[in-house]
Amino acid sequence: MMRGRAVRLLAATLVVIGSACSRGSNATVPPTRRGPNLTYVAIGNGETAGNSVKNRIRSAWPQIVYRTVFPRSAIFVNLGQNSVTIDEAAASQLPVALSLAPDVVTVELTDDTFLTRDATGYQAKLERFVQRLQRGGRTRVILGNIPPGDREPGVLACTPNPPAGSGPCRIGSGFDIDASNARDAEFNQAIAAAAAASAVPLVDLHAAFLRARAAGNEDAFYAGNDFSPNEAGHAFIARQFEPAVRAALKSRP
Amino acid sequence: MAGVPISVRDVSMRYSTRGGAVEVLADFDLAVDAGERLAIMGPSGAGKTTLLALIGGLEAIQRGSIVVGGTDLAHLHGDALAAYRYQTVGFVFQHFGLLGNLSARENIELAMSFGGRSSRDRRARAQLLLDAVGIAHRADHRPAELSGGESQRVALARALANEPRLLLADEPTGNLDGETAERVLELLDRTAADSGATLLTVTHDPAVARRFDRIIQLEPRVIAS
Amino acid sequence: MNWPDAFLAALRSLDRRAGRAALTVLAVALAAALLSALLIVSTAARTRVLDQLAKGGPLAGIQVAAAAPGPQALDADTPRPGRPRDIDADAVRRIRALRSVRSVVTLESNPVLAVAPSAAIQPFQDTLAGLDLRRVRTLPITVIVGRSPTPDSLTEVAVTEGYLRRVGLTRATAAKAVGTEVEIGAPRSFPSSRDRIDVRGRWTRAEIVGVVAQQAIDAQFLGSRAMVRAARAWTAQSDPDSGFELPSSRYAGLFVVADGLDRVGSARASITRLGYSTSSPENLIETVRRYLRVVEIVLAGIGLIALAIAALGITNALLAAVRERRREIGVLKAIGARDRDVRRIFLIEAGITGLIGGLVGTVAGYGIARILGAVVNQYLVDQGLPGVGIGLPALVVVGGVLGSAMLAVLAGITPAQRAARLPARQAMGDA
Ligand SMILES: Nc1ncnc2c1ncn2[C@@H]1O[C@H](COP(=O)(O)OP(=O)(O)O)[C@@H](O)[C@H]1O
Ligand SMILES: [Mg+2]
């Protein structure tokens, strides 16, 4: 009887000591599995680089695409350069992009419209560019075209009747909007033709901006006396690219 | 098992107390045959208990000799004396002397635990003794839950546990009423007779004493020095 | 009488005097509780203090900087390093080969640009450090909240307190950073047609899985070796003519563990001879250890005095029991108990009292220490410091329980001896 009581006391004590000795772990975040190492490269101009926004690392549209469409394990390099012709990009951006063996590349090389102004030569160069990028189909290439330029504040400032609050005209008051629009249209045709020839998706920014214009939203995409989109504009462009990038990810070999 | 003969020769015993020396026994002689049943009588303070303590090996012999079954008790000390008490002697006390924290059965088993007996053996023998003294139904009760008569039966069973050849009972019925005392005495008588043990019983009751083979009378000898 | 019989007899007599036995046990338990609580708390404090000194790393840890030794190299725990000096694979091999060195963990780093989740925080430049995260426990890196990244992950980082400051958090609110995502970009300079350096980032995204306190590397992000190596590979391709400053050292630093605290000195001397600056908290640790030992001795002394008082209580209780049970002890002897049987019963009684008291006391002491620990931790967490872990050192358990039992047995010797010596005549009752 007494023996039983003593044994029980002993057992209880040992249990208490035992349970006290073991300590729980306090890992709060479960370990993530290593996903596929996708690589996304953005090739393009100053807009691609995000030159017009205050904080391009946060707000440039390719950075937004990377953040919102790609899995966390993806790697992203933005090669966009200010005022770059397709020839220059073929020398500076293309080799780096190829060295990264990217899975997805967005190409927004549209500065030739005011730098070389040679739409015919441009189409062939773009096709060649895309073909090299594709690496025999291992890279999904997505092309973007030129948004309309005639509502850019920097352009409006150079019209005969600039809107109130416009700054000084910085591209010469002789700037011909109609001629510029015509050139853009020509280049956009070249881009569309190149996309069709290379069988790569085309993100029609021109059409998207016109739709936004019709809805009365376009002016919010620019700020100040500028030719490039602001943060809202970049977010808008990112939204235009997202479906194509998603589709490209899905169709990856 | 046969009883042991006892030879007490020239035994003197004195206690020194604060009030002076008390001489209890002086040149005391006694011879008891093996298996004899002896009643010891005498007034209080005569030294009856002292005599039993000396013969039972509870008290060191100061002078004289006591030989029990051929063993001179004066030569026994320590463990040898304990072994003598364990193997040869069975005590019955007026106050029963049961351990209050043990049950009746455990009291009996305890008495068998100082030799090499197995616990199974002890258990079996305790049961046998409980049956023999008619107290089996009280086996698991503690002394506080037993009547005087029941307690003395347990004590008797305990005294018999190691099959003693000498039973020493110091006023075994002193704390019992007449009828109970009678039955305990009968039991003591019968068990002693059954085992053939030598029996020394201290009693004040002449009626009790008459049942024994022989009666000796101790006289007090108090000498203050 | 054999031990089990004696044990049972002792248990029975304790049972009979349950009230007094309980009080005696309580006295022992209180003393044992005091002693063990003091020891547990002082052990925890000691671990915590030494941990703090070693920054969570091993006490015999040495940090090697990618720099030449400063002028006062070995005299100080943390000498000022001299001019930068690259640590290459060969240097690591030679340090590893030193006799007084047990292990070497290499630290690699790369400059990065980081984007925190909140748009209000400007992207900022800092350093991503990487190392073999399997060995993070052996480094002077303490996890404040969360955990360290999994060793092979490319998508997990831990951040340091510098990051917390950057995003407006404190140690107390560090948990808010855990689970958020940062974008980390490794820079690479390209030849530019114009005069300025054209820098492009290789961006990765990572979840912050923990916040660590560390002084091993000057970096706000701690990731896997694979992560930092990928970043380095990108940055290393930078245009050499761009003027972009590249980290030249293969390793940003080393963390060396010496073969024991007493070998730290010789390991540091050897590494200094190889031409690298070292630092280690060895001198400080030694001094603090000596002070801590004194504190422990004083605390243990207090506990032991309490135990001694409890032991006197056992003696007293048993002496009273012996006096009360003179006749019973006589009866025991009359029915054949030897002196040693009687002694054994009383010693076991004392031992059981001590054992139960010790057990209860040690458990109670542990409880008290836990409560104290919780209070202290609350304070530490409020101060933004990592908490203390209250462990139950095996030595305290064994010492508390067995020590109490042994002390109790010692305390029982006198009463047991007195009981054993009682004349058997006592059985007959007082004449
Ligand atoms: N331990 C002792 N110390 C002192 N005197 C004792 C002791 N034991 C017995 N006596 C004395 O011895 C005498 C005889 O006692 P006892 O043998 O008990 O007598 P009885 O049993 O015949 O009444 C008594 O006077 C008693 O006071
Ligand atoms: Mg008497």
Short mmCIF file of N, CA and C in Angstrom, two decimals, chain A residues 1-3 5-6 9-10 13 16-17 20-21 23 26-32 34 37 49 55-58 63 66-67 70-83 96 100, chain C residues 8 11 15 113 115-119 121-123 146-147 150 152-156 178 181 183 188 190 194 198 200-207 209 234 356 359 363 366 370 389 391-392 397:
data_model
loop_
_atom_site.label_atom_id
_atom_site.label_comp_id
_atom_site.label_asym_id
_atom_site.label_seq_id
_atom_site.Cartn_x
_atom_site.Cartn_y
_atom_site.Cartn_z
N MET A 1 0.84 -1.20 0.00
CA MET A 1 0.00 0.00 0.00
C MET A 1 0.87 1.25 0.00
N MET A 2 1.73 1.32 1.02
CA MET A 2 2.65 2.45 1.12
C MET A 2 3.63 2.40 -0.04
N ARG A 3 4.03 1.20 -0.38
CA ARG A 3 5.00 1.03 -1.45
C ARG A 3 4.43 1.62 -2.76
N ARG A 5 2.19 3.92 -3.11
CA ARG A 5 2.14 5.37 -3.07
C ARG A 5 3.50 5.97 -3.41
N ALA A 6 4.52 5.37 -2.83
CA ALA A 6 5.88 5.87 -3.04
C ALA A 6 6.26 5.76 -4.51
N LEU A 9 4.53 8.38 -6.59
CA LEU A 9 5.14 9.70 -6.39
C LEU A 9 6.42 9.82 -7.21
N LEU A 10 7.21 8.74 -7.17
CA LEU A 10 8.47 8.71 -7.90
C LEU A 10 8.22 8.86 -9.39
N THR A 13 7.14 12.31 -10.38
CA THR A 13 8.26 13.24 -10.34
C THR A 13 9.13 13.11 -11.59
N VAL A 16 7.50 14.67 -14.55
CA VAL A 16 7.60 16.14 -14.51
C VAL A 16 8.98 16.58 -14.97
N ILE A 17 10.01 15.92 -14.42
CA ILE A 17 11.38 16.29 -14.78
C ILE A 17 11.59 16.05 -16.27
N ALA A 20 9.91 18.54 -18.46
CA ALA A 20 10.52 19.85 -18.34
C ALA A 20 11.80 19.94 -19.15
N CYS A 21 12.46 18.77 -19.29
CA CYS A 21 13.75 18.78 -19.97
C CYS A 21 13.62 18.98 -21.48
N ARG A 23 12.49 20.58 -24.81
CA ARG A 23 12.03 21.91 -25.17
C ARG A 23 11.56 21.95 -26.60
N ASN A 26 11.20 26.64 -32.01
CA ASN A 26 10.38 27.82 -32.23
C ASN A 26 10.50 28.32 -33.66
N ALA A 27 10.65 27.37 -34.61
CA ALA A 27 10.68 27.76 -36.01
C ALA A 27 9.32 28.32 -36.38
N THR A 28 9.31 29.54 -36.91
CA THR A 28 8.03 30.17 -37.20
C THR A 28 7.69 30.12 -38.67
N VAL A 29 8.72 30.00 -39.51
CA VAL A 29 8.48 29.97 -40.95
C VAL A 29 8.86 28.59 -41.47
N PRO A 30 7.92 27.91 -42.09
CA PRO A 30 8.27 26.58 -42.59
C PRO A 30 9.25 26.71 -43.75
N PRO A 31 10.20 25.77 -43.87
CA PRO A 31 11.19 25.88 -44.93
C PRO A 31 10.53 25.83 -46.30
N THR A 32 10.98 26.71 -47.21
CA THR A 32 10.41 26.72 -48.56
C THR A 32 11.17 25.72 -49.42
N ARG A 34 12.82 24.44 -52.86
CA ARG A 34 13.46 25.13 -53.98
C ARG A 34 12.63 24.92 -55.23
N ASN A 37 14.27 27.45 -61.09
CA ASN A 37 14.99 28.70 -61.16
C ASN A 37 14.72 29.41 -62.48
N ALA A 49 13.93 50.58 -68.45
CA ALA A 49 14.85 50.78 -67.33
C ALA A 49 14.17 51.53 -66.18
N ASN A 55 11.62 55.91 -58.38
CA ASN A 55 12.25 54.75 -57.78
C ASN A 55 12.13 53.59 -58.74
N ARG A 56 13.09 53.52 -59.67
CA ARG A 56 12.89 52.57 -60.75
C ARG A 56 12.98 51.12 -60.30
N ILE A 57 13.77 50.88 -59.23
CA ILE A 57 13.89 49.50 -58.76
C ILE A 57 12.54 49.02 -58.24
N ARG A 58 11.77 49.95 -57.70
CA ARG A 58 10.49 49.54 -57.19
C ARG A 58 9.39 49.64 -58.25
N GLN A 63 10.05 45.38 -63.35
CA GLN A 63 10.21 45.00 -61.95
C GLN A 63 8.85 44.58 -61.37
N TYR A 66 8.01 41.19 -62.76
CA TYR A 66 8.79 40.19 -62.03
C TYR A 66 8.15 39.89 -60.67
N ARG A 67 7.76 40.96 -59.99
CA ARG A 67 7.24 40.82 -58.63
C ARG A 67 5.89 40.12 -58.62
N PHE A 70 6.05 36.30 -61.51
CA PHE A 70 7.01 35.19 -61.36
C PHE A 70 7.02 34.64 -59.94
N PRO A 71 7.38 33.36 -59.82
CA PRO A 71 7.51 32.79 -58.48
C PRO A 71 8.73 33.38 -57.78
N ARG A 72 8.77 33.21 -56.47
CA ARG A 72 9.84 33.81 -55.68
C ARG A 72 11.22 33.33 -56.12
N SER A 73 11.28 32.12 -56.63
CA SER A 73 12.60 31.57 -56.97
C SER A 73 13.16 32.14 -58.27
N ALA A 74 12.37 32.98 -58.95
CA ALA A 74 12.83 33.48 -60.25
C ALA A 74 13.90 34.55 -60.08
N ILE A 75 14.74 34.65 -61.12
CA ILE A 75 15.81 35.65 -61.15
C ILE A 75 15.43 36.67 -62.22
N PHE A 76 15.76 37.91 -61.97
CA PHE A 76 15.36 38.96 -62.90
C PHE A 76 16.51 39.92 -63.14
N VAL A 77 16.72 40.22 -64.45
CA VAL A 77 17.72 41.24 -64.80
C VAL A 77 17.07 42.22 -65.78
N ASN A 78 17.14 43.47 -65.44
CA ASN A 78 16.60 44.52 -66.29
C ASN A 78 17.75 45.18 -67.06
N LEU A 79 17.76 44.98 -68.39
CA LEU A 79 18.88 45.49 -69.19
C LEU A 79 18.54 46.79 -69.92
N GLY A 80 17.34 47.33 -69.63
CA GLY A 80 16.89 48.52 -70.35
C GLY A 80 17.89 49.67 -70.30
N GLN A 81 18.06 50.36 -71.46
CA GLN A 81 18.99 51.50 -71.54
C GLN A 81 18.27 52.69 -72.13
N ASN A 82 18.69 53.84 -71.71
CA ASN A 82 18.13 55.08 -72.23
C ASN A 82 18.54 55.29 -73.68
N SER A 83 17.59 55.72 -74.50
CA SER A 83 17.89 56.09 -75.90
C SER A 83 18.80 55.08 -76.58
N VAL A 96 24.39 39.83 -73.02
CA VAL A 96 24.18 39.61 -71.58
C VAL A 96 22.95 38.75 -71.37
N LEU A 100 22.55 34.76 -69.76
CA LEU A 100 21.71 34.40 -68.62
C LEU A 100 20.78 33.22 -68.94
N LEU C 8 10.73 -1.64 3.89
CA LEU C 8 9.30 -1.67 4.16
C LEU C 8 9.02 -1.21 5.59
N LEU C 11 9.40 2.49 5.72
CA LEU C 11 8.25 3.15 5.09
C LEU C 11 7.06 3.13 6.03
N ASP C 15 4.99 6.19 7.53
CA ASP C 15 3.57 6.26 7.26
C ASP C 15 2.80 6.53 8.55
N LEU C 113 21.79 45.41 -53.54
CA LEU C 113 20.79 46.45 -53.40
C LEU C 113 19.55 45.75 -52.90
N VAL C 115 15.35 45.83 -51.70
CA VAL C 115 14.05 46.49 -51.72
C VAL C 115 13.18 45.86 -50.65
N ALA C 116 12.84 46.65 -49.64
CA ALA C 116 11.98 46.16 -48.57
C ALA C 116 10.53 46.25 -49.03
N PRO C 117 9.63 45.53 -48.35
CA PRO C 117 8.24 45.52 -48.82
C PRO C 117 7.59 46.90 -48.85
N SER C 118 7.88 47.71 -47.85
CA SER C 118 7.17 48.98 -47.77
C SER C 118 7.69 49.98 -48.81
N ALA C 119 6.74 50.60 -49.55
CA ALA C 119 7.12 51.55 -50.58
C ALA C 119 7.75 52.79 -49.95
N ILE C 121 10.11 52.88 -47.92
CA ILE C 121 11.54 52.70 -47.66
C ILE C 121 12.28 52.64 -48.98
N GLN C 122 13.22 53.56 -49.13
CA GLN C 122 14.02 53.61 -50.35
C GLN C 122 14.84 52.33 -50.50
N PRO C 123 15.01 51.85 -51.73
CA PRO C 123 15.95 50.74 -51.92
C PRO C 123 17.31 51.15 -51.36
N GLY C 146 12.23 33.75 -35.24
CA GLY C 146 12.21 32.90 -36.43
C GLY C 146 13.32 31.89 -36.39
N ARG C 147 13.96 31.69 -37.51
CA ARG C 147 15.02 30.69 -37.60
C ARG C 147 16.05 31.16 -38.61
N THR C 150 17.22 27.80 -44.44
CA THR C 150 17.62 26.41 -44.67
C THR C 150 18.89 26.43 -45.52
N ASP C 152 20.33 25.14 -48.07
CA ASP C 152 20.50 25.20 -49.52
C ASP C 152 19.57 26.21 -50.19
N SER C 153 18.78 26.90 -49.37
CA SER C 153 17.72 27.71 -49.97
C SER C 153 18.27 28.91 -50.74
N LEU C 154 17.62 29.20 -51.87
CA LEU C 154 17.95 30.40 -52.62
C LEU C 154 16.88 31.46 -52.40
N THR C 155 15.89 31.14 -51.59
CA THR C 155 14.76 32.07 -51.43
C THR C 155 14.50 32.40 -49.97
N GLU C 156 15.46 32.09 -49.10
CA GLU C 156 15.28 32.44 -47.69
C GLU C 156 16.48 33.23 -47.21
N VAL C 178 9.55 38.96 -39.96
CA VAL C 178 9.56 37.56 -40.38
C VAL C 178 8.36 37.27 -41.26
N GLU C 181 8.83 39.69 -47.66
CA GLU C 181 9.72 39.38 -48.77
C GLU C 181 10.61 40.58 -49.08
N GLU C 183 13.47 42.05 -52.01
CA GLU C 183 14.11 41.84 -53.31
C GLU C 183 15.56 42.23 -53.14
N ARG C 188 26.14 44.65 -61.13
CA ARG C 188 27.21 44.36 -62.09
C ARG C 188 27.36 45.59 -62.97
N PHE C 190 28.51 47.65 -66.26
CA PHE C 190 28.69 47.41 -67.71
C PHE C 190 29.42 48.59 -68.31
N ARG C 194 28.53 56.54 -72.11
CA ARG C 194 28.73 57.82 -71.45
C ARG C 194 29.68 57.65 -70.27
N ASP C 198 27.34 52.10 -65.73
CA ASP C 198 26.01 51.56 -65.92
C ASP C 198 25.92 50.25 -65.13
N ARG C 200 23.73 47.09 -63.49
CA ARG C 200 22.50 46.31 -63.60
C ARG C 200 22.44 45.29 -62.47
N GLY C 201 21.24 45.12 -61.96
CA GLY C 201 21.09 44.16 -60.86
C GLY C 201 20.62 42.80 -61.33
N ARG C 202 21.11 41.78 -60.65
CA ARG C 202 20.54 40.44 -60.82
C ARG C 202 19.64 40.25 -59.61
N TRP C 203 18.33 40.29 -59.88
CA TRP C 203 17.39 40.35 -58.78
C TRP C 203 16.91 38.96 -58.37
N THR C 204 16.83 38.79 -57.08
CA THR C 204 16.21 37.58 -56.53
C THR C 204 15.25 38.04 -55.45
N ARG C 205 14.30 37.20 -55.14
CA ARG C 205 13.38 37.53 -54.05
C ARG C 205 13.55 36.49 -52.96
N ALA C 206 13.47 36.93 -51.73
CA ALA C 206 13.67 36.01 -50.62
C ALA C 206 12.72 36.34 -49.49
N GLU C 207 12.31 35.29 -48.82
CA GLU C 207 11.46 35.49 -47.65
C GLU C 207 12.37 35.65 -46.43
N VAL C 209 13.12 34.76 -43.02
CA VAL C 209 12.65 33.67 -42.14
C VAL C 209 13.09 33.88 -40.70
N TRP C 234 27.69 36.96 -60.51
CA TRP C 234 27.16 38.04 -61.34
C TRP C 234 28.01 39.29 -61.19
N ILE C 356 12.76 11.84 -0.92
CA ILE C 356 11.49 12.46 -1.33
C ILE C 356 11.61 13.97 -1.25
N LEU C 359 13.67 15.12 -4.16
CA LEU C 359 12.93 15.05 -5.43
C LEU C 359 11.93 16.21 -5.54
N VAL C 363 12.27 19.46 -8.06
CA VAL C 363 11.21 19.80 -9.01
C VAL C 363 10.68 21.20 -8.71
N TYR C 366 13.13 23.75 -9.75
CA TYR C 366 13.08 23.93 -11.20
C TYR C 366 11.91 24.83 -11.57
N ARG C 370 11.98 28.34 -13.35
CA ARG C 370 11.23 28.62 -14.58
C ARG C 370 10.44 29.92 -14.44
N GLY C 389 17.32 30.56 -21.55
CA GLY C 389 16.71 29.23 -21.52
C GLY C 389 16.97 28.63 -20.16
N GLY C 391 17.22 25.59 -18.27
CA GLY C 391 17.34 24.14 -18.42
C GLY C 391 17.42 23.49 -17.06
N LEU C 392 17.38 22.18 -17.06
CA LEU C 392 17.51 21.45 -15.81
C LEU C 392 18.80 20.65 -15.92
N VAL C 397 19.89 17.81 -10.88
CA VAL C 397 18.93 16.74 -10.56
C VAL C 397 19.60 15.69 -9.69
#
